[in-house]
Amino acid sequence: MPTGVALRDPRQQLFDAAVRVLLRGGVTALTSRAITDEAGVAKGVLHRHFADFDAFLVDLVLDRIARVEAKGVALRDAAGTGTVAGNLTDAIFELFEPVMSAIIVLTIARDELRNRLRAAGTARFPLVGESVAAVAGYLAAEHDLGRIAADADVQVLAPTLIGAVQLLFTEHRGDPPVEDVRIVVASVLR
């Protein structure tokens, strides 16, 4: 890669390349060389913007966590509109899109990444914990509006829902398990 060529947004360019590598080759394919090759930049670009490879991965995951938190705000804002089951089902497909699932696997596979994320203040199970919080916030808002059962415990419903759906997405190949997710959401809400 020629030097002196200005990069439009090197951090985002590297994040996008990492996601492509991760989706195509999985956790074992995700190396600094694979990312910089995919991004079409010199290897030094990654190390110019991040202290080391794990620091890069931490920022990649924190970027995804910020997206989950933004989706949580949008979901809470949807309280009182549509149906609870419909809102949750739509949110789940946004939360468990392929990149999210791949990054969850990445955090499980790399101890140092998990340790650094926890030190940065993430949930004990990064991305999953933030997804649970997003769903719990939405369910609490719907509970306050009387749209879910008065005796419903949102602190139990949210992790139950996220855990069940995570298993569906982990075991599923091909197209998203739309009908299975609808069944799980309806069952948990009952």
mmCIF file with all atom_site columns, C-alpha atoms in Angstrom:
data_model
loop_
_atom_site.group_PDB
_atom_site.id
_atom_site.type_symbol
_atom_site.label_atom_id
_atom_site.label_alt_id
_atom_site.label_comp_id
_atom_site.label_asym_id
_atom_site.label_entity_id
_atom_site.label_seq_id
_atom_site.pdbx_PDB_ins_code
_atom_site.Cartn_x
_atom_site.Cartn_y
_atom_site.Cartn_z
_atom_site.occupancy
_atom_site.B_iso_or_equiv
_atom_site.pdbx_formal_charge
_atom_site.auth_seq_id
_atom_site.auth_comp_id
_atom_site.auth_asym_id
_atom_site.auth_atom_id
_atom_site.pdbx_PDB_model_num
ATOM 1   C CA . MET A 1 1   ? 0.000   0.000   0.000  1.00 0.00 ? 1   MET A CA 1
ATOM 2   C CA . PRO A 1 2   ? 1.477   3.355   -0.961 1.00 0.00 ? 2   PRO A CA 1
ATOM 3   C CA . THR A 1 3   ? 2.299   5.693   1.884  1.00 0.00 ? 3   THR A CA 1
ATOM 4   C CA . GLY A 1 4   ? 1.000   9.220   1.997  1.00 0.00 ? 4   GLY A CA 1
ATOM 5   C CA . VAL A 1 5   ? -2.496  8.249   0.800  1.00 0.00 ? 5   VAL A CA 1
ATOM 6   C CA . ALA A 1 6   ? -5.120  9.826   3.042  1.00 0.00 ? 6   ALA A CA 1
ATOM 7   C CA . LEU A 1 7   ? -7.699  7.402   4.426  1.00 0.00 ? 7   LEU A CA 1
ATOM 8   C CA . ARG A 1 8   ? -11.280 8.663   4.725  1.00 0.00 ? 8   ARG A CA 1
ATOM 9   C CA . ASP A 1 9   ? -11.994 7.171   8.187  1.00 0.00 ? 9   ASP A CA 1
ATOM 10  C CA . PRO A 1 10  ? -9.313  4.613   8.996  1.00 0.00 ? 10  PRO A CA 1
ATOM 11  C CA . ARG A 1 11  ? -10.936 3.311   12.194 1.00 0.00 ? 11  ARG A CA 1
ATOM 12  C CA . GLN A 1 12  ? -14.269 2.685   10.470 1.00 0.00 ? 12  GLN A CA 1
ATOM 13  C CA . GLN A 1 13  ? -12.527 1.283   7.408  1.00 0.00 ? 13  GLN A CA 1
ATOM 14  C CA . LEU A 1 14  ? -10.697 -1.216  9.646  1.00 0.00 ? 14  LEU A CA 1
ATOM 15  C CA . PHE A 1 15  ? -13.898 -2.066  11.579 1.00 0.00 ? 15  PHE A CA 1
ATOM 16  C CA . ASP A 1 16  ? -15.752 -2.724  8.318  1.00 0.00 ? 16  ASP A CA 1
ATOM 17  C CA . ALA A 1 17  ? -12.902 -4.904  7.056  1.00 0.00 ? 17  ALA A CA 1
ATOM 18  C CA . ALA A 1 18  ? -12.819 -6.845  10.342 1.00 0.00 ? 18  ALA A CA 1
ATOM 19  C CA . VAL A 1 19  ? -16.545 -7.535  10.088 1.00 0.00 ? 19  VAL A CA 1
ATOM 20  C CA . ARG A 1 20  ? -16.158 -8.838  6.525  1.00 0.00 ? 20  ARG A CA 1
ATOM 21  C CA . VAL A 1 21  ? -13.270 -11.105 7.560  1.00 0.00 ? 21  VAL A CA 1
ATOM 22  C CA . LEU A 1 22  ? -15.170 -12.329 10.614 1.00 0.00 ? 22  LEU A CA 1
ATOM 23  C CA . LEU A 1 23  ? -18.329 -13.116 8.656  1.00 0.00 ? 23  LEU A CA 1
ATOM 24  C CA . ARG A 1 24  ? -16.433 -14.819 5.862  1.00 0.00 ? 24  ARG A CA 1
ATOM 25  C CA . GLY A 1 25  ? -13.858 -16.798 7.833  1.00 0.00 ? 25  GLY A CA 1
ATOM 26  C CA . GLY A 1 26  ? -14.915 -16.825 11.468 1.00 0.00 ? 26  GLY A CA 1
ATOM 27  C CA . VAL A 1 27  ? -12.904 -16.044 14.578 1.00 0.00 ? 27  VAL A CA 1
ATOM 28  C CA . THR A 1 28  ? -9.789  -17.953 13.506 1.00 0.00 ? 28  THR A CA 1
ATOM 29  C CA . ALA A 1 29  ? -9.505  -15.901 10.307 1.00 0.00 ? 29  ALA A CA 1
ATOM 30  C CA . LEU A 1 30  ? -9.532  -12.607 12.194 1.00 0.00 ? 30  LEU A CA 1
ATOM 31  C CA . THR A 1 31  ? -5.917  -11.424 12.268 1.00 0.00 ? 31  THR A CA 1
ATOM 32  C CA . SER A 1 32  ? -4.428  -7.967  11.929 1.00 0.00 ? 32  SER A CA 1
ATOM 33  C CA . ARG A 1 33  ? -2.922  -8.987  8.574  1.00 0.00 ? 33  ARG A CA 1
ATOM 34  C CA . ALA A 1 34  ? -6.283  -10.291 7.278  1.00 0.00 ? 34  ALA A CA 1
ATOM 35  C CA . ILE A 1 35  ? -7.998  -7.072  8.365  1.00 0.00 ? 35  ILE A CA 1
ATOM 36  C CA . THR A 1 36  ? -5.465  -4.717  6.813  1.00 0.00 ? 36  THR A CA 1
ATOM 37  C CA . ASP A 1 37  ? -5.381  -6.796  3.618  1.00 0.00 ? 37  ASP A CA 1
ATOM 38  C CA . GLU A 1 38  ? -9.194  -6.682  3.462  1.00 0.00 ? 38  GLU A CA 1
ATOM 39  C CA . ALA A 1 39  ? -9.168  -2.927  4.094  1.00 0.00 ? 39  ALA A CA 1
ATOM 40  C CA . GLY A 1 40  ? -6.505  -2.444  1.430  1.00 0.00 ? 40  GLY A CA 1
ATOM 41  C CA . VAL A 1 41  ? -4.174  -0.594  3.795  1.00 0.00 ? 41  VAL A CA 1
ATOM 42  C CA . ALA A 1 42  ? -0.675  -1.150  5.135  1.00 0.00 ? 42  ALA A CA 1
ATOM 43  C CA . LYS A 1 43  ? -0.451  -3.278  8.284  1.00 0.00 ? 43  LYS A CA 1
ATOM 44  C CA . GLY A 1 44  ? 0.965   -0.317  10.182 1.00 0.00 ? 44  GLY A CA 1
ATOM 45  C CA . VAL A 1 45  ? -2.336  1.557   9.796  1.00 0.00 ? 45  VAL A CA 1
ATOM 46  C CA . LEU A 1 46  ? -3.992  -0.661  12.404 1.00 0.00 ? 46  LEU A CA 1
ATOM 47  C CA . HIS A 1 47  ? -1.137  -0.134  14.840 1.00 0.00 ? 47  HIS A CA 1
ATOM 48  C CA . ARG A 1 48  ? -1.084  3.609   14.205 1.00 0.00 ? 48  ARG A CA 1
ATOM 49  C CA . HIS A 1 49  ? -4.681  3.919   15.404 1.00 0.00 ? 49  HIS A CA 1
ATOM 50  C CA . PHE A 1 50  ? -4.738  1.220   18.106 1.00 0.00 ? 50  PHE A CA 1
ATOM 51  C CA . ALA A 1 51  ? -2.206  0.262   20.791 1.00 0.00 ? 51  ALA A CA 1
ATOM 52  C CA . ASP A 1 52  ? -2.374  -3.415  19.809 1.00 0.00 ? 52  ASP A CA 1
ATOM 53  C CA . PHE A 1 53  ? -4.687  -5.928  18.172 1.00 0.00 ? 53  PHE A CA 1
ATOM 54  C CA . ASP A 1 54  ? -6.720  -6.531  21.317 1.00 0.00 ? 54  ASP A CA 1
ATOM 55  C CA . ALA A 1 55  ? -7.231  -2.768  21.699 1.00 0.00 ? 55  ALA A CA 1
ATOM 56  C CA . PHE A 1 56  ? -8.585  -2.761  18.147 1.00 0.00 ? 56  PHE A CA 1
ATOM 57  C CA . LEU A 1 57  ? -10.955 -5.625  19.007 1.00 0.00 ? 57  LEU A CA 1
ATOM 58  C CA . VAL A 1 58  ? -12.105 -3.845  22.180 1.00 0.00 ? 58  VAL A CA 1
ATOM 59  C CA . ASP A 1 59  ? -13.017 -0.758  20.164 1.00 0.00 ? 59  ASP A CA 1
ATOM 60  C CA . LEU A 1 60  ? -14.756 -2.918  17.558 1.00 0.00 ? 60  LEU A CA 1
ATOM 61  C CA . VAL A 1 61  ? -16.922 -4.530  20.256 1.00 0.00 ? 61  VAL A CA 1
ATOM 62  C CA . LEU A 1 62  ? -17.541 -1.198  22.016 1.00 0.00 ? 62  LEU A CA 1
ATOM 63  C CA . ASP A 1 63  ? -18.736 0.186   18.679 1.00 0.00 ? 63  ASP A CA 1
ATOM 64  C CA . ARG A 1 64  ? -21.245 -2.690  18.451 1.00 0.00 ? 64  ARG A CA 1
ATOM 65  C CA . ILE A 1 65  ? -22.299 -2.181  22.069 1.00 0.00 ? 65  ILE A CA 1
ATOM 66  C CA . ALA A 1 66  ? -23.040 1.483   21.291 1.00 0.00 ? 66  ALA A CA 1
ATOM 67  C CA . ARG A 1 67  ? -25.270 0.294   18.446 1.00 0.00 ? 67  ARG A CA 1
ATOM 68  C CA . VAL A 1 68  ? -27.098 -2.095  20.786 1.00 0.00 ? 68  VAL A CA 1
ATOM 69  C CA . GLU A 1 69  ? -27.619 0.704   23.306 1.00 0.00 ? 69  GLU A CA 1
ATOM 70  C CA . ALA A 1 70  ? -28.987 2.986   20.571 1.00 0.00 ? 70  ALA A CA 1
ATOM 71  C CA . LYS A 1 71  ? -31.357 0.216   19.487 1.00 0.00 ? 71  LYS A CA 1
ATOM 72  C CA . GLY A 1 72  ? -32.413 -0.120  23.128 1.00 0.00 ? 72  GLY A CA 1
ATOM 73  C CA . VAL A 1 73  ? -33.329 3.581   23.245 1.00 0.00 ? 73  VAL A CA 1
ATOM 74  C CA . ALA A 1 74  ? -35.306 3.256   19.998 1.00 0.00 ? 74  ALA A CA 1
ATOM 75  C CA . LEU A 1 75  ? -37.060 0.174   21.350 1.00 0.00 ? 75  LEU A CA 1
ATOM 76  C CA . ARG A 1 76  ? -38.035 1.954   24.592 1.00 0.00 ? 76  ARG A CA 1
ATOM 77  C CA . ASP A 1 77  ? -39.299 4.855   22.509 1.00 0.00 ? 77  ASP A CA 1
ATOM 78  C CA . ALA A 1 78  ? -41.556 2.395   20.653 1.00 0.00 ? 78  ALA A CA 1
ATOM 79  C CA . ALA A 1 79  ? -43.320 1.413   23.892 1.00 0.00 ? 79  ALA A CA 1
ATOM 80  C CA . GLY A 1 80  ? -47.054 1.881   23.538 1.00 0.00 ? 80  GLY A CA 1
ATOM 81  C CA . THR A 1 81  ? -47.007 1.500   19.755 1.00 0.00 ? 81  THR A CA 1
ATOM 82  C CA . GLY A 1 82  ? -47.596 -1.604  17.659 1.00 0.00 ? 82  GLY A CA 1
ATOM 83  C CA . THR A 1 83  ? -47.682 -4.858  19.592 1.00 0.00 ? 83  THR A CA 1
ATOM 84  C CA . VAL A 1 84  ? -45.263 -5.853  22.304 1.00 0.00 ? 84  VAL A CA 1
ATOM 85  C CA . ALA A 1 85  ? -44.520 -9.154  20.562 1.00 0.00 ? 85  ALA A CA 1
ATOM 86  C CA . GLY A 1 86  ? -44.053 -7.434  17.202 1.00 0.00 ? 86  GLY A CA 1
ATOM 87  C CA . ASN A 1 87  ? -41.724 -4.781  18.623 1.00 0.00 ? 87  ASN A CA 1
ATOM 88  C CA . LEU A 1 88  ? -39.651 -7.409  20.435 1.00 0.00 ? 88  LEU A CA 1
ATOM 89  C CA . THR A 1 89  ? -39.455 -9.688  17.409 1.00 0.00 ? 89  THR A CA 1
ATOM 90  C CA . ASP A 1 90  ? -38.293 -6.825  15.188 1.00 0.00 ? 90  ASP A CA 1
ATOM 91  C CA . ALA A 1 91  ? -35.729 -5.735  17.775 1.00 0.00 ? 91  ALA A CA 1
ATOM 92  C CA . ILE A 1 92  ? -34.397 -9.259  18.163 1.00 0.00 ? 92  ILE A CA 1
ATOM 93  C CA . PHE A 1 93  ? -33.670 -9.524  14.465 1.00 0.00 ? 93  PHE A CA 1
ATOM 94  C CA . GLU A 1 94  ? -31.788 -6.231  14.661 1.00 0.00 ? 94  GLU A CA 1
ATOM 95  C CA . LEU A 1 95  ? -29.907 -7.292  17.793 1.00 0.00 ? 95  LEU A CA 1
ATOM 96  C CA . PHE A 1 96  ? -28.981 -10.740 16.509 1.00 0.00 ? 96  PHE A CA 1
ATOM 97  C CA . GLU A 1 97  ? -27.980 -9.854  12.987 1.00 0.00 ? 97  GLU A CA 1
ATOM 98  C CA . PRO A 1 98  ? -25.033 -11.958 11.735 1.00 0.00 ? 98  PRO A CA 1
ATOM 99  C CA . VAL A 1 99  ? -22.331 -9.468  12.751 1.00 0.00 ? 99  VAL A CA 1
ATOM 100 C CA . MET A 1 100 ? -23.592 -9.372  16.332 1.00 0.00 ? 100 MET A CA 1
ATOM 101 C CA . SER A 1 101 ? -23.631 -13.156 16.562 1.00 0.00 ? 101 SER A CA 1
ATOM 102 C CA . ALA A 1 102 ? -20.114 -13.385 15.121 1.00 0.00 ? 102 ALA A CA 1
ATOM 103 C CA . ILE A 1 103 ? -18.793 -10.780 17.565 1.00 0.00 ? 103 ILE A CA 1
ATOM 104 C CA . ILE A 1 104 ? -20.374 -12.636 20.482 1.00 0.00 ? 104 ILE A CA 1
ATOM 105 C CA . VAL A 1 105 ? -18.438 -15.736 19.393 1.00 0.00 ? 105 VAL A CA 1
ATOM 106 C CA . LEU A 1 106 ? -15.295 -13.583 19.179 1.00 0.00 ? 106 LEU A CA 1
ATOM 107 C CA . THR A 1 107 ? -15.720 -12.355 22.760 1.00 0.00 ? 107 THR A CA 1
ATOM 108 C CA . ILE A 1 108 ? -16.195 -15.920 23.958 1.00 0.00 ? 108 ILE A CA 1
ATOM 109 C CA . ALA A 1 109 ? -13.074 -17.090 22.123 1.00 0.00 ? 109 ALA A CA 1
ATOM 110 C CA . ARG A 1 110 ? -10.653 -14.408 23.338 1.00 0.00 ? 110 ARG A CA 1
ATOM 111 C CA . ASP A 1 111 ? -10.017 -14.199 27.087 1.00 0.00 ? 111 ASP A CA 1
ATOM 112 C CA . GLU A 1 112 ? -7.915  -11.022 26.864 1.00 0.00 ? 112 GLU A CA 1
ATOM 113 C CA . LEU A 1 113 ? -10.639 -9.287  24.844 1.00 0.00 ? 113 LEU A CA 1
ATOM 114 C CA . ARG A 1 114 ? -13.269 -10.237 27.420 1.00 0.00 ? 114 ARG A CA 1
ATOM 115 C CA . ASN A 1 115 ? -11.045 -9.050  30.273 1.00 0.00 ? 115 ASN A CA 1
ATOM 116 C CA . ARG A 1 116 ? -10.402 -5.685  28.614 1.00 0.00 ? 116 ARG A CA 1
ATOM 117 C CA . LEU A 1 117 ? -14.084 -5.244  27.813 1.00 0.00 ? 117 LEU A CA 1
ATOM 118 C CA . ARG A 1 118 ? -15.035 -5.892  31.422 1.00 0.00 ? 118 ARG A CA 1
ATOM 119 C CA . ALA A 1 119 ? -12.379 -3.420  32.539 1.00 0.00 ? 119 ALA A CA 1
ATOM 120 C CA . ALA A 1 120 ? -14.021 -0.910  30.170 1.00 0.00 ? 120 ALA A CA 1
ATOM 121 C CA . GLY A 1 121 ? -17.305 -1.402  32.021 1.00 0.00 ? 121 GLY A CA 1
ATOM 122 C CA . THR A 1 122 ? -19.240 -3.688  29.724 1.00 0.00 ? 122 THR A CA 1
ATOM 123 C CA . ALA A 1 123 ? -21.647 -6.358  30.869 1.00 0.00 ? 123 ALA A CA 1
ATOM 124 C CA . ARG A 1 124 ? -20.076 -9.538  32.210 1.00 0.00 ? 124 ARG A CA 1
ATOM 125 C CA . PHE A 1 125 ? -21.067 -11.205 28.921 1.00 0.00 ? 125 PHE A CA 1
ATOM 126 C CA . PRO A 1 126 ? -20.371 -8.356  26.464 1.00 0.00 ? 126 PRO A CA 1
ATOM 127 C CA . LEU A 1 127 ? -23.085 -7.604  23.895 1.00 0.00 ? 127 LEU A CA 1
ATOM 128 C CA . VAL A 1 128 ? -25.430 -10.203 25.375 1.00 0.00 ? 128 VAL A CA 1
ATOM 129 C CA . GLY A 1 129 ? -25.698 -8.314  28.664 1.00 0.00 ? 129 GLY A CA 1
ATOM 130 C CA . GLU A 1 130 ? -26.325 -5.043  26.850 1.00 0.00 ? 130 GLU A CA 1
ATOM 131 C CA . SER A 1 131 ? -28.992 -6.763  24.736 1.00 0.00 ? 131 SER A CA 1
ATOM 132 C CA . VAL A 1 132 ? -30.674 -8.017  27.908 1.00 0.00 ? 132 VAL A CA 1
ATOM 133 C CA . ALA A 1 133 ? -30.612 -4.466  29.311 1.00 0.00 ? 133 ALA A CA 1
ATOM 134 C CA . ALA A 1 134 ? -32.158 -3.085  26.103 1.00 0.00 ? 134 ALA A CA 1
ATOM 135 C CA . VAL A 1 135 ? -34.983 -5.620  26.195 1.00 0.00 ? 135 VAL A CA 1
ATOM 136 C CA . ALA A 1 136 ? -35.507 -5.176  29.953 1.00 0.00 ? 136 ALA A CA 1
ATOM 137 C CA . GLY A 1 137 ? -35.787 -1.405  29.490 1.00 0.00 ? 137 GLY A CA 1
ATOM 138 C CA . TYR A 1 138 ? -38.398 -1.877  26.791 1.00 0.00 ? 138 TYR A CA 1
ATOM 139 C CA . LEU A 1 139 ? -40.354 -4.432  28.818 1.00 0.00 ? 139 LEU A CA 1
ATOM 140 C CA . ALA A 1 140 ? -40.295 -2.110  31.841 1.00 0.00 ? 140 ALA A CA 1
ATOM 141 C CA . ALA A 1 141 ? -41.733 0.710   29.712 1.00 0.00 ? 141 ALA A CA 1
ATOM 142 C CA . GLU A 1 142 ? -44.470 -1.591  28.396 1.00 0.00 ? 142 GLU A CA 1
ATOM 143 C CA . HIS A 1 143 ? -45.117 -2.839  31.940 1.00 0.00 ? 143 HIS A CA 1
ATOM 144 C CA . ASP A 1 144 ? -45.565 0.768   33.108 1.00 0.00 ? 144 ASP A CA 1
ATOM 145 C CA . LEU A 1 145 ? -48.095 1.262   30.296 1.00 0.00 ? 145 LEU A CA 1
ATOM 146 C CA . GLY A 1 146 ? -49.989 -1.866  31.363 1.00 0.00 ? 146 GLY A CA 1
ATOM 147 C CA . ARG A 1 147 ? -49.297 -3.684  28.088 1.00 0.00 ? 147 ARG A CA 1
ATOM 148 C CA . ILE A 1 148 ? -47.768 -6.730  29.749 1.00 0.00 ? 148 ILE A CA 1
ATOM 149 C CA . ALA A 1 149 ? -49.001 -8.654  32.766 1.00 0.00 ? 149 ALA A CA 1
ATOM 150 C CA . ALA A 1 150 ? -48.945 -6.714  36.041 1.00 0.00 ? 150 ALA A CA 1
ATOM 151 C CA . ASP A 1 151 ? -47.067 -9.532  37.780 1.00 0.00 ? 151 ASP A CA 1
ATOM 152 C CA . ALA A 1 152 ? -44.470 -9.910  34.999 1.00 0.00 ? 152 ALA A CA 1
ATOM 153 C CA . ASP A 1 153 ? -40.862 -9.694  36.185 1.00 0.00 ? 153 ASP A CA 1
ATOM 154 C CA . VAL A 1 154 ? -38.982 -7.952  33.373 1.00 0.00 ? 154 VAL A CA 1
ATOM 155 C CA . GLN A 1 155 ? -35.638 -8.767  35.022 1.00 0.00 ? 155 GLN A CA 1
ATOM 156 C CA . VAL A 1 156 ? -36.462 -12.442 34.457 1.00 0.00 ? 156 VAL A CA 1
ATOM 157 C CA . LEU A 1 157 ? -38.258 -12.109 31.118 1.00 0.00 ? 157 LEU A CA 1
ATOM 158 C CA . ALA A 1 158 ? -35.448 -10.196 29.375 1.00 0.00 ? 158 ALA A CA 1
ATOM 159 C CA . PRO A 1 159 ? -32.596 -12.697 29.956 1.00 0.00 ? 159 PRO A CA 1
ATOM 160 C CA . THR A 1 160 ? -34.975 -15.593 29.322 1.00 0.00 ? 160 THR A CA 1
ATOM 161 C CA . LEU A 1 161 ? -35.904 -14.118 25.965 1.00 0.00 ? 161 LEU A CA 1
ATOM 162 C CA . ILE A 1 162 ? -32.347 -13.193 24.958 1.00 0.00 ? 162 ILE A CA 1
ATOM 163 C CA . GLY A 1 163 ? -30.957 -16.567 26.062 1.00 0.00 ? 163 GLY A CA 1
ATOM 164 C CA . ALA A 1 164 ? -33.579 -18.551 24.167 1.00 0.00 ? 164 ALA A CA 1
ATOM 165 C CA . VAL A 1 165 ? -33.136 -16.461 21.043 1.00 0.00 ? 165 VAL A CA 1
ATOM 166 C CA . GLN A 1 166 ? -29.338 -16.659 21.247 1.00 0.00 ? 166 GLN A CA 1
ATOM 167 C CA . LEU A 1 167 ? -29.621 -20.446 21.217 1.00 0.00 ? 167 LEU A CA 1
ATOM 168 C CA . LEU A 1 168 ? -31.943 -20.296 18.191 1.00 0.00 ? 168 LEU A CA 1
ATOM 169 C CA . PHE A 1 169 ? -29.504 -18.150 16.245 1.00 0.00 ? 169 PHE A CA 1
ATOM 170 C CA . THR A 1 170 ? -26.505 -20.235 17.312 1.00 0.00 ? 170 THR A CA 1
ATOM 171 C CA . GLU A 1 171 ? -28.074 -23.476 16.144 1.00 0.00 ? 171 GLU A CA 1
ATOM 172 C CA . HIS A 1 172 ? -29.687 -22.088 12.994 1.00 0.00 ? 172 HIS A CA 1
ATOM 173 C CA . ARG A 1 173 ? -28.096 -22.120 9.549  1.00 0.00 ? 173 ARG A CA 1
ATOM 174 C CA . GLY A 1 174 ? -29.270 -20.168 6.528  1.00 0.00 ? 174 GLY A CA 1
ATOM 175 C CA . ASP A 1 175 ? -32.161 -17.722 6.661  1.00 0.00 ? 175 ASP A CA 1
ATOM 176 C CA . PRO A 1 176 ? -33.077 -16.257 10.067 1.00 0.00 ? 176 PRO A CA 1
ATOM 177 C CA . PRO A 1 177 ? -35.418 -18.452 12.151 1.00 0.00 ? 177 PRO A CA 1
ATOM 178 C CA . VAL A 1 178 ? -38.340 -16.011 11.864 1.00 0.00 ? 178 VAL A CA 1
ATOM 179 C CA . GLU A 1 179 ? -41.151 -18.337 12.915 1.00 0.00 ? 179 GLU A CA 1
ATOM 180 C CA . ASP A 1 180 ? -39.122 -19.851 15.755 1.00 0.00 ? 180 ASP A CA 1
ATOM 181 C CA . VAL A 1 181 ? -38.354 -16.380 17.122 1.00 0.00 ? 181 VAL A CA 1
ATOM 182 C CA . ARG A 1 182 ? -42.037 -15.415 16.974 1.00 0.00 ? 182 ARG A CA 1
ATOM 183 C CA . ILE A 1 183 ? -42.928 -18.564 18.912 1.00 0.00 ? 183 ILE A CA 1
ATOM 184 C CA . VAL A 1 184 ? -40.266 -17.902 21.561 1.00 0.00 ? 184 VAL A CA 1
ATOM 185 C CA . VAL A 1 185 ? -41.309 -14.259 21.988 1.00 0.00 ? 185 VAL A CA 1
ATOM 186 C CA . ALA A 1 186 ? -44.991 -15.179 22.291 1.00 0.00 ? 186 ALA A CA 1
ATOM 187 C CA . SER A 1 187 ? -44.216 -17.988 24.744 1.00 0.00 ? 187 SER A CA 1
ATOM 188 C CA . VAL A 1 188 ? -42.021 -15.838 26.989 1.00 0.00 ? 188 VAL A CA 1
ATOM 189 C CA . LEU A 1 189 ? -44.552 -13.017 27.021 1.00 0.00 ? 189 LEU A CA 1
ATOM 190 C CA . ARG A 1 190 ? -47.330 -15.421 28.032 1.00 0.00 ? 190 ARG A CA 1
#
